[in-house]
XYZ file of C-alpha atoms in Angstrom:
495
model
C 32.084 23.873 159.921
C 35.641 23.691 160.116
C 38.288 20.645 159.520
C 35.639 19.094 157.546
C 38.445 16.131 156.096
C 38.700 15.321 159.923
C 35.283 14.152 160.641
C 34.377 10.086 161.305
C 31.910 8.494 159.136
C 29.308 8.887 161.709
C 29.210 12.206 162.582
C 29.650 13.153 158.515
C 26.589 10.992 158.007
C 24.576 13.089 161.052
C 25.788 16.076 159.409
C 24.657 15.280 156.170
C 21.236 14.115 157.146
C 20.752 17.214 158.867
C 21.396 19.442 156.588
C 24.699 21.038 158.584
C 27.456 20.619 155.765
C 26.836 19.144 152.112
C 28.908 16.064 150.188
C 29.974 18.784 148.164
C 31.716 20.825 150.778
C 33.312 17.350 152.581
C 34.714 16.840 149.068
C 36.311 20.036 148.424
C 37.964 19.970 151.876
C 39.256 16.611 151.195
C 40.421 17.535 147.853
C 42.026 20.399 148.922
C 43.895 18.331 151.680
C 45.366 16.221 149.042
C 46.568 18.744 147.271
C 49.102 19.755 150.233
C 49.625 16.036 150.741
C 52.653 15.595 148.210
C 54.979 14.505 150.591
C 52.793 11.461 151.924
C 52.468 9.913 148.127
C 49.847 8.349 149.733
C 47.086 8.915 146.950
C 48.880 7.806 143.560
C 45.627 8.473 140.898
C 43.570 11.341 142.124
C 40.173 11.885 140.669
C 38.536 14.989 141.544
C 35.861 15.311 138.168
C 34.711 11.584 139.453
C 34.570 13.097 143.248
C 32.574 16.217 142.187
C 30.498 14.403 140.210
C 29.559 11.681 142.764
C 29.316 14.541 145.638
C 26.329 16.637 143.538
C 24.797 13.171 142.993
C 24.797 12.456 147.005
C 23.591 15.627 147.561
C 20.400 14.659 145.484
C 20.024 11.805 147.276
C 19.867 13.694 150.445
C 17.647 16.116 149.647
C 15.230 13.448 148.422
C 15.706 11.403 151.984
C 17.179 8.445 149.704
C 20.295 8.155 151.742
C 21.993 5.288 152.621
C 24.963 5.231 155.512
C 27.462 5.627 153.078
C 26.013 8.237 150.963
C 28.329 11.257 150.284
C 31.280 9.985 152.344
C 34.579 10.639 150.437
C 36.910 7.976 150.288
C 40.476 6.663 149.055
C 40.378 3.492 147.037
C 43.255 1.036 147.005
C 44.896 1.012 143.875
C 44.198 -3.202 143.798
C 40.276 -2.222 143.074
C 39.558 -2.328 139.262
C 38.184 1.284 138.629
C 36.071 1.789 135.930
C 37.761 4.188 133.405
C 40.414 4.965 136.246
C 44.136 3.203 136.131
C 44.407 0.295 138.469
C 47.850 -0.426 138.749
C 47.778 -2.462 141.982
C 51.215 -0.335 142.180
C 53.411 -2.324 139.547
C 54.715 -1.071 136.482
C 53.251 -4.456 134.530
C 50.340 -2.660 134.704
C 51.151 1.016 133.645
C 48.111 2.401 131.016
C 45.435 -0.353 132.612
C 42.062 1.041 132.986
C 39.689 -0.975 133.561
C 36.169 -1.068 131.714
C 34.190 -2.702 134.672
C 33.973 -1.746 138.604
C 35.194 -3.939 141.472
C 32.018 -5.431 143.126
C 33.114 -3.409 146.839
C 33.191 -0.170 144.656
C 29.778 -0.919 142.702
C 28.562 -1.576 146.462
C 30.489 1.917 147.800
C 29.757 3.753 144.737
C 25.874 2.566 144.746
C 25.795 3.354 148.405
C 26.559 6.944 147.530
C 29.963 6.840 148.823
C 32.874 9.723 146.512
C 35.802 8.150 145.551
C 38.493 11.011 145.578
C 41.435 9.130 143.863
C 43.348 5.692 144.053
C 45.842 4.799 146.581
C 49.245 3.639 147.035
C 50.082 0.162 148.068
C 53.207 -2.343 147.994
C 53.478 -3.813 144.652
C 50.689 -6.925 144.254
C 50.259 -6.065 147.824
C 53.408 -7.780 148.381
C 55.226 -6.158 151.240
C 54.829 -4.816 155.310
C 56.047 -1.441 154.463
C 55.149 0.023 151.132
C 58.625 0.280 150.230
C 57.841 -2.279 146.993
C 55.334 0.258 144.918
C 55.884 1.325 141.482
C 55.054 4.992 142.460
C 57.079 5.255 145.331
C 57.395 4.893 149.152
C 54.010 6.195 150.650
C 54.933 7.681 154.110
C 53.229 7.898 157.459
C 51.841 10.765 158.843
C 53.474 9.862 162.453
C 56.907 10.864 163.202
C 59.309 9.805 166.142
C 59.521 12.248 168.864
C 62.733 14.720 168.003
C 63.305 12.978 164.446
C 62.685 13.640 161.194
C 63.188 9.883 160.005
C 60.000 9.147 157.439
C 58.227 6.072 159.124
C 56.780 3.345 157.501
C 52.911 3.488 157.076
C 53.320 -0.412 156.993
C 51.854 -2.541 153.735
C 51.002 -3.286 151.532
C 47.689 -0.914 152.886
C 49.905 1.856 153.340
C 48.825 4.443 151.434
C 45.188 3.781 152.705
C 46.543 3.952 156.319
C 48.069 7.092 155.660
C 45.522 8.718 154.306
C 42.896 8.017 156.756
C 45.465 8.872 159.545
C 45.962 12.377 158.059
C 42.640 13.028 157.370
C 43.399 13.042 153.600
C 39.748 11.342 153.660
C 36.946 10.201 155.806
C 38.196 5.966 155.457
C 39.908 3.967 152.813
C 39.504 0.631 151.108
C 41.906 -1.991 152.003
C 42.950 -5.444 151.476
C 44.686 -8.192 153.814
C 46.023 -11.324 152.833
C 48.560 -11.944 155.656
C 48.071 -8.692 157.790
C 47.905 -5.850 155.311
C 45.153 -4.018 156.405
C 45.835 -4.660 160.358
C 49.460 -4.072 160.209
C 49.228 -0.952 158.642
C 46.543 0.051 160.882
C 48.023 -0.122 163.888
C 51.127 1.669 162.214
C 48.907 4.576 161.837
C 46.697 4.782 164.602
C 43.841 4.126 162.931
C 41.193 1.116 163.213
C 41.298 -1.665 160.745
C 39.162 -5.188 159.662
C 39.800 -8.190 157.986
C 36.265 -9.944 157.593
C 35.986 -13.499 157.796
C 37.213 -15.178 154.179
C 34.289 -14.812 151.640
C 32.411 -12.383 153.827
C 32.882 -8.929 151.241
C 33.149 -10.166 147.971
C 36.917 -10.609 145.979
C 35.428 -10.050 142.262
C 37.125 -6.560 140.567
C 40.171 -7.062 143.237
C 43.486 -7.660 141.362
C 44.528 -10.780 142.791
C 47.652 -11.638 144.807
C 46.880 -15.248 146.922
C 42.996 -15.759 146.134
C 42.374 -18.012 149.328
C 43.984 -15.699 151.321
C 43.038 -12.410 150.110
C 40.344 -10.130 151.884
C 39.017 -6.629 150.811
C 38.103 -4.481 154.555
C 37.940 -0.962 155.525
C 40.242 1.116 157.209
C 38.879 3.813 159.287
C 39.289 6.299 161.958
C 37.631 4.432 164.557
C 35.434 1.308 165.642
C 32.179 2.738 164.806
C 33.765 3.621 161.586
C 34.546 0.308 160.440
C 31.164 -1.248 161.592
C 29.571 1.471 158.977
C 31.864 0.826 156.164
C 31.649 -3.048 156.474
C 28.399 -3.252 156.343
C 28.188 -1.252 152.494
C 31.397 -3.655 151.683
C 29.570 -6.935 152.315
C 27.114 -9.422 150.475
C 27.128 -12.188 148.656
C 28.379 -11.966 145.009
C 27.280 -13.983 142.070
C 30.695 -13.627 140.514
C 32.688 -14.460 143.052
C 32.481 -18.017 143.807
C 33.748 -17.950 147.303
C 31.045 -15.205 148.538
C 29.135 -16.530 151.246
C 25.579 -16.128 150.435
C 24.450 -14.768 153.768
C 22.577 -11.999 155.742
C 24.574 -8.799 156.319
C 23.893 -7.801 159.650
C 23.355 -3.899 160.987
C 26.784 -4.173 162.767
C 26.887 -0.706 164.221
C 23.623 -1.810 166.070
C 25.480 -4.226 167.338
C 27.759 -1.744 169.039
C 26.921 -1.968 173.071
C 30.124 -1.713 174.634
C 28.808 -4.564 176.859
C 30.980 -7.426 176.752
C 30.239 -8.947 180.531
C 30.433 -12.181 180.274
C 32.521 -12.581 177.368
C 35.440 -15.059 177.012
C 38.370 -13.440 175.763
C 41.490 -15.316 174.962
C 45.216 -15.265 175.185
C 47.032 -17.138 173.337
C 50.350 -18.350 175.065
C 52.082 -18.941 171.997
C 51.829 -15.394 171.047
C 54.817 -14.182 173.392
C 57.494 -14.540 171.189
C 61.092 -14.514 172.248
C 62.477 -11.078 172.329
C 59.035 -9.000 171.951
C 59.560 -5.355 173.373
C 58.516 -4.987 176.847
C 56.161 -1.910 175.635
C 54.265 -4.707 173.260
C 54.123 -6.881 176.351
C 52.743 -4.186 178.770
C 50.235 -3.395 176.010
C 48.990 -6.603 175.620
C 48.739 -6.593 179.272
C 47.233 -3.212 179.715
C 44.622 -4.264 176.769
C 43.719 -7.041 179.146
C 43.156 -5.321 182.018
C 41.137 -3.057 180.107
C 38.310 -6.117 178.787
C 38.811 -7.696 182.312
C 37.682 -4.505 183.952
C 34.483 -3.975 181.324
C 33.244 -7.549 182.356
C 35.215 -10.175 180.204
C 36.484 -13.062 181.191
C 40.576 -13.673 181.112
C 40.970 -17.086 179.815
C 44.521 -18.578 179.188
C 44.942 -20.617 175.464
C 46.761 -22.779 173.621
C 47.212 -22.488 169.604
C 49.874 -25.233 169.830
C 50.800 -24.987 165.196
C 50.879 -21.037 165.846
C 54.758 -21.279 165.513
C 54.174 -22.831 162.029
C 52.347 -20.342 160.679
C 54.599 -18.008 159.017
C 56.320 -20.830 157.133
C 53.256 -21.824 155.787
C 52.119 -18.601 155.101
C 55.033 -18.119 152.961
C 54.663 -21.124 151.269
C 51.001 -21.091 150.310
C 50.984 -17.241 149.349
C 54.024 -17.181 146.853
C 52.316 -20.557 145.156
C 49.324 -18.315 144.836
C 50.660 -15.367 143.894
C 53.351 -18.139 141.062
C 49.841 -18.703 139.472
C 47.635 -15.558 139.831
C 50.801 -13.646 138.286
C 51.263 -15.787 134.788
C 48.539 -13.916 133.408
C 50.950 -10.824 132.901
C 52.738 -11.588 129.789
C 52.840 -8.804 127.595
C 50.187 -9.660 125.320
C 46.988 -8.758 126.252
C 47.365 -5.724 128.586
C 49.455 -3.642 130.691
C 52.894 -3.367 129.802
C 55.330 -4.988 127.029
C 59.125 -4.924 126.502
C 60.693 -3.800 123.149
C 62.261 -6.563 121.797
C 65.075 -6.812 119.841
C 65.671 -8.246 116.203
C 65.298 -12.040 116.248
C 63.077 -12.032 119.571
C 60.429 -14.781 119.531
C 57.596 -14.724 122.198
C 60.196 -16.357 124.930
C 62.050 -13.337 125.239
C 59.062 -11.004 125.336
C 57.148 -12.950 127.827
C 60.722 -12.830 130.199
C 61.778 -9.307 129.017
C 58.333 -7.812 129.900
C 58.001 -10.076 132.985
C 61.674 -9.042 134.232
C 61.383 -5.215 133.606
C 57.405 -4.961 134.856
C 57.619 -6.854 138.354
C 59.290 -5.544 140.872
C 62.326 -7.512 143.035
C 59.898 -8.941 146.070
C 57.153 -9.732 143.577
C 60.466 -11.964 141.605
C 61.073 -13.393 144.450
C 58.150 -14.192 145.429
C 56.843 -15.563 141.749
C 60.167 -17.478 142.782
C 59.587 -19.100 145.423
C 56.127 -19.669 144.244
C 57.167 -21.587 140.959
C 59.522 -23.662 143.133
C 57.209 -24.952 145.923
C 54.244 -26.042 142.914
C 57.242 -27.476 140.743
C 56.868 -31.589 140.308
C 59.998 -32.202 142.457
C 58.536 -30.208 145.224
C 55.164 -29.973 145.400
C 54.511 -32.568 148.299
C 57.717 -31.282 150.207
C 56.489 -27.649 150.439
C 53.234 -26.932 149.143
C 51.007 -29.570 149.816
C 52.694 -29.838 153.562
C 51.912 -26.159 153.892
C 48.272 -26.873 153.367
C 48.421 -29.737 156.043
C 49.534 -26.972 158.398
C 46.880 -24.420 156.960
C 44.129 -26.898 158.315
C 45.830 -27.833 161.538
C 46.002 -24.011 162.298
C 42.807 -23.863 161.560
C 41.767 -26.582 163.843
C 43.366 -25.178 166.652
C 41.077 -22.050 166.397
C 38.005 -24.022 165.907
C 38.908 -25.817 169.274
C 39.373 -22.601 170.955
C 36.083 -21.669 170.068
C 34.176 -24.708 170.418
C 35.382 -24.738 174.241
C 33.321 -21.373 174.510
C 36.368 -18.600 174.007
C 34.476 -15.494 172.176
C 37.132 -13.632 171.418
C 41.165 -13.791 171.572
C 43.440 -10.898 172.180
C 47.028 -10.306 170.910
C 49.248 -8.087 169.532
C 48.601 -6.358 165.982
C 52.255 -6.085 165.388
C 55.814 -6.867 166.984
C 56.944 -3.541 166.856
C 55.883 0.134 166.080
C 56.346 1.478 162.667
C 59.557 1.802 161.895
C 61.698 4.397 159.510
C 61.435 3.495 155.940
C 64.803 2.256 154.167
C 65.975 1.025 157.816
C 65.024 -2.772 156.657
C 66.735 -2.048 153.420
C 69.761 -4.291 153.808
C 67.943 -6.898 156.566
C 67.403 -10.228 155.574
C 63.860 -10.573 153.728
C 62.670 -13.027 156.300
C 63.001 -9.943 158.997
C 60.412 -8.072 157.178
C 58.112 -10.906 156.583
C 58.680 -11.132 160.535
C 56.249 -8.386 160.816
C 53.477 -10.405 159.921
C 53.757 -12.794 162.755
C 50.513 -11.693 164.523
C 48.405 -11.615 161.800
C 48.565 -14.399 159.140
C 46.971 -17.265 161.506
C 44.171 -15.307 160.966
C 43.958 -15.266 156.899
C 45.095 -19.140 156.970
C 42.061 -20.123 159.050
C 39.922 -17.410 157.336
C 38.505 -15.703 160.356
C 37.904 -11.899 161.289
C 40.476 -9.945 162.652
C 40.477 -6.345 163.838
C 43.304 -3.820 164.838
C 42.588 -1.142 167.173
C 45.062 2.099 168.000
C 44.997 1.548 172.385
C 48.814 3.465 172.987
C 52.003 5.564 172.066
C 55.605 3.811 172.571
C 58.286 5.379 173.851
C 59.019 7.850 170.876
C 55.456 8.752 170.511
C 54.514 6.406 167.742
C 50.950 4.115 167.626
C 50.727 0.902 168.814
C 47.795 -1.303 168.270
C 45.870 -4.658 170.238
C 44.217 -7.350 167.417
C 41.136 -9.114 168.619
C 40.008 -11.824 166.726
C 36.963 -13.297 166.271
C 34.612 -16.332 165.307
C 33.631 -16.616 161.581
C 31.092 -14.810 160.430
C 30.677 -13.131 163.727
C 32.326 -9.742 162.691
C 29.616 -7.257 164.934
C 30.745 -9.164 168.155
C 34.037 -8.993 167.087
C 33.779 -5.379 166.656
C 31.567 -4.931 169.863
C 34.496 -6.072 171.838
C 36.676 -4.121 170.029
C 34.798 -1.430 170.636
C 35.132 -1.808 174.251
C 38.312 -2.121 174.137
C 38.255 1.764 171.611
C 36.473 3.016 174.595
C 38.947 1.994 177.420
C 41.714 2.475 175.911
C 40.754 6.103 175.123
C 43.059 6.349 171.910
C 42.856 10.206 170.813
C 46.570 10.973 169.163
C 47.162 12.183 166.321
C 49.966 12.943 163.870
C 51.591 16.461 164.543
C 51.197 18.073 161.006
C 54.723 18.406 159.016
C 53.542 17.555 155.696
């Protein structure tokens, strides 16, 4: 079988249980692949001895009939997993030399599921940034290009190297994370399918932390079916994580009908934003044609705080990320400045601190300190969390007058060239999380799916988000929508 690296989940898993193509043979095609990927930097730590190794173990497991969904499907892992053995960097330079002696629980879960990890991926520092333009190893770069231009794009962030892996069939799917729009963002940068589960649903234990009630681990995928697959080896409830939700993971790719008659579907009025681009607009219009023609309902909302959101986003996240972040000091692991004669721990907790983070992870400790300092606290911080729980609110009414789903943009733009934000303002970039932190404030499901090209040829992606808990409705509908919309592009090969 040829173009093994470009097969879905699904049809690898049918081909392994059949006997058609072996773990082993998807793994060398993916490592191989890599190899000619240089130019993407999108995998940062590769690890084919660990792949090999896994692969002959998944083939056992196959031939005994002991095979789980997951078993032998090679994957990227996001450099913010602790990897047993493996550096785990989550991209900063604070880190350099950390390898973990312990597994993230999602990569236990992957790992025990059969699943090949083929090597770690890049991300923006901390997962701080939209564009991957913040990691220690480097821009990663997407596989799409403008029509006519040889401008590298943005594979958005901080998931980006996970995006652009999956979109150039570097690997079957990739683990991601999201804590204001960082696995849907990228997603929808890429052309490629992308879920936030509701907060607490996949477990945060083994994840280096950036803002922990924020922060979501998901999978990133080539399409809908995909993602149901993936989730469903990602979730469970966790013993070490004490804001796991001990419930019942569902089958959600059972759940996968394509019949959504009857469904409410929402639109959320505050979600046109002044000066979106018409070919957003006639997206978001096209995407509800689409779920009004398979049987939905068209219901107009209101989610009156949504305009407050990304204010309070980028209050509560820095505060978070002020406190996760103190830990790195220099002293126990990861990196430490020389010091000079005379230099008492002071200076080697700031020299290490200023030469290991990067300039938005400063800035954003920055901000962080500020809004928890005793002068401020009330002002910012604890008015950000009144927000956080209005926002909130507003969803919960949406759905306690019956709405199923709701239906916006993923992103206010398509990807656009990296270095081109470079002297903008930092508040533009953090613009680009405008459609997707409401969802990581109120802690619900979100998912991004690929439904067009713009103008120059680039993806563009529709977010539908759901109820909590509810992720295989969420991804039923978005299924629908997958099948409507038709999505088949791909990235001409240049790398």
């Amino acid at each position: 079988m040829a173009d093994l690296n470009k097969m879905t989940i699904a049809a690898a898993r049918d081909a392994l249980r059949k006997g058609d193509v072996t773990s082993a043979e998807l793994t060398e095609a993916c490592l191989g692949e890599i190899e000619g990927s240089g130019a993407l930097n999108a995998f940062v730590h590769n690890t084919p001895e660990i792949a090999r190794a896994q692969a002959a173990a998944a083939d056992a497991r196959l031939k005994a009939g002991d095979a789980p969904d997951m078993c032998g499907i090679p994957l990227g892992i996001k450099d913010l997993f602790c990897t047993k053995g493996v550096p785990s960097q989550a991209a900063s330079n604070i880190l350099k030399g950390f390898k973990p002696e312990y597994e993230s629980t999602v990569t236990s879960q992957l790992f025990d599921a059969g699943a090949v990890m083929l090597g770690k991926l890049n991300m923006d520092e901390f997962a701080m940034g939209s564009s991957n333009e913040t990691s220690a190893y480097g821009n990663a770069v997407n596989p799409w290009r403008r029509e006519n231009d040889a401008t590298p794009i943005t594979p958005g962030g901080s998931s980006g190297g996970s995006a652009s892996a999956v979109a150039a069939d570097l690997c079957l799917a990739a683990t991601g994370t999201d804590t204001g729009g960082s696995i849907r963002q990228p997603a929808a940068f890429t052309g490629i399918t992308g879920i936030k589960p509701t907060y607490g649903r996949v477990s945060r234990w083994g994840v280096v932390a950036f803002a922990s009630s924020l922060d979501q681990a998901g999978p990133m995928t080539k399409d809908v079916r995909d993602a149901a697959i993936m989730l469903e080896a990602m979730c469970g409830h966790d013993a070490k994580d004490s804001t796991s939700a001990d419930l019942a993971v569902p089958n959600f790719e059972a759940m996968l009908t394509g019949d959504i008659r009857g469904k409410k579907i929402g639109i959320p009025r505050e979600y046109r934003m002044d000066g979106m681009p018409a070919e957003i607009e006639k997206l978001w219009a096209e995407g509800t044609e689409m779920l009004k023609a398979a049987g939905a309902e068209i219901v107009d909302i209101s989610l009156p705080h949504t305009k407050y959101a990304l204010p309070a986003y980028y209050v509560i996240a820095p505060a978070e990320a002020s406190s996760n972040l103190a830990r790195y000091d220099g002293v126990r692991y990861g990196h430490r400045a020389s010091l000079a004669a005379g230099d008492g721990i002071t200076e080697m907790y700031e020299k290490t601190r200023a030469e290991g983070f990067g300039h938005e992870v400063q800035r954003r400790v920055m901000v962080g300190t500020y809004v928890l300092s005793a002068g401020f606290y009330d002002a910012y911080y604890n008015r950000a969390r009144k927000v956080r729980t209005l926002i909130k609110r507003d969803f919960e009414d949406v759905f306690a007058a019956g709405i199923d789903a709701i239906l916006t943009p993923a992103t206010p733009s398509a990807a656009f060239g990296l270095g081109e934000m470079s002297e903008a303002d930092p508040i533009a970039m953090y613009l680009n999380d405008v459609f997707t932190v409401t969802v990581n404030l109120a802690g619900l499901p979100g998912v991004a799916v690929p439904t067009g090209v713009d103008s120059q040829g680039l993806p563009l992606g529709l977010q539908l988000i759901g109820r909590p808990w509810e992720e295989g409705d969420l991804l039923n509908t978005a299924y629908a929508l997958e099948q409507a919309a038709g999505f088949v592009a791909k990235p001409h090969k240049w790398w």
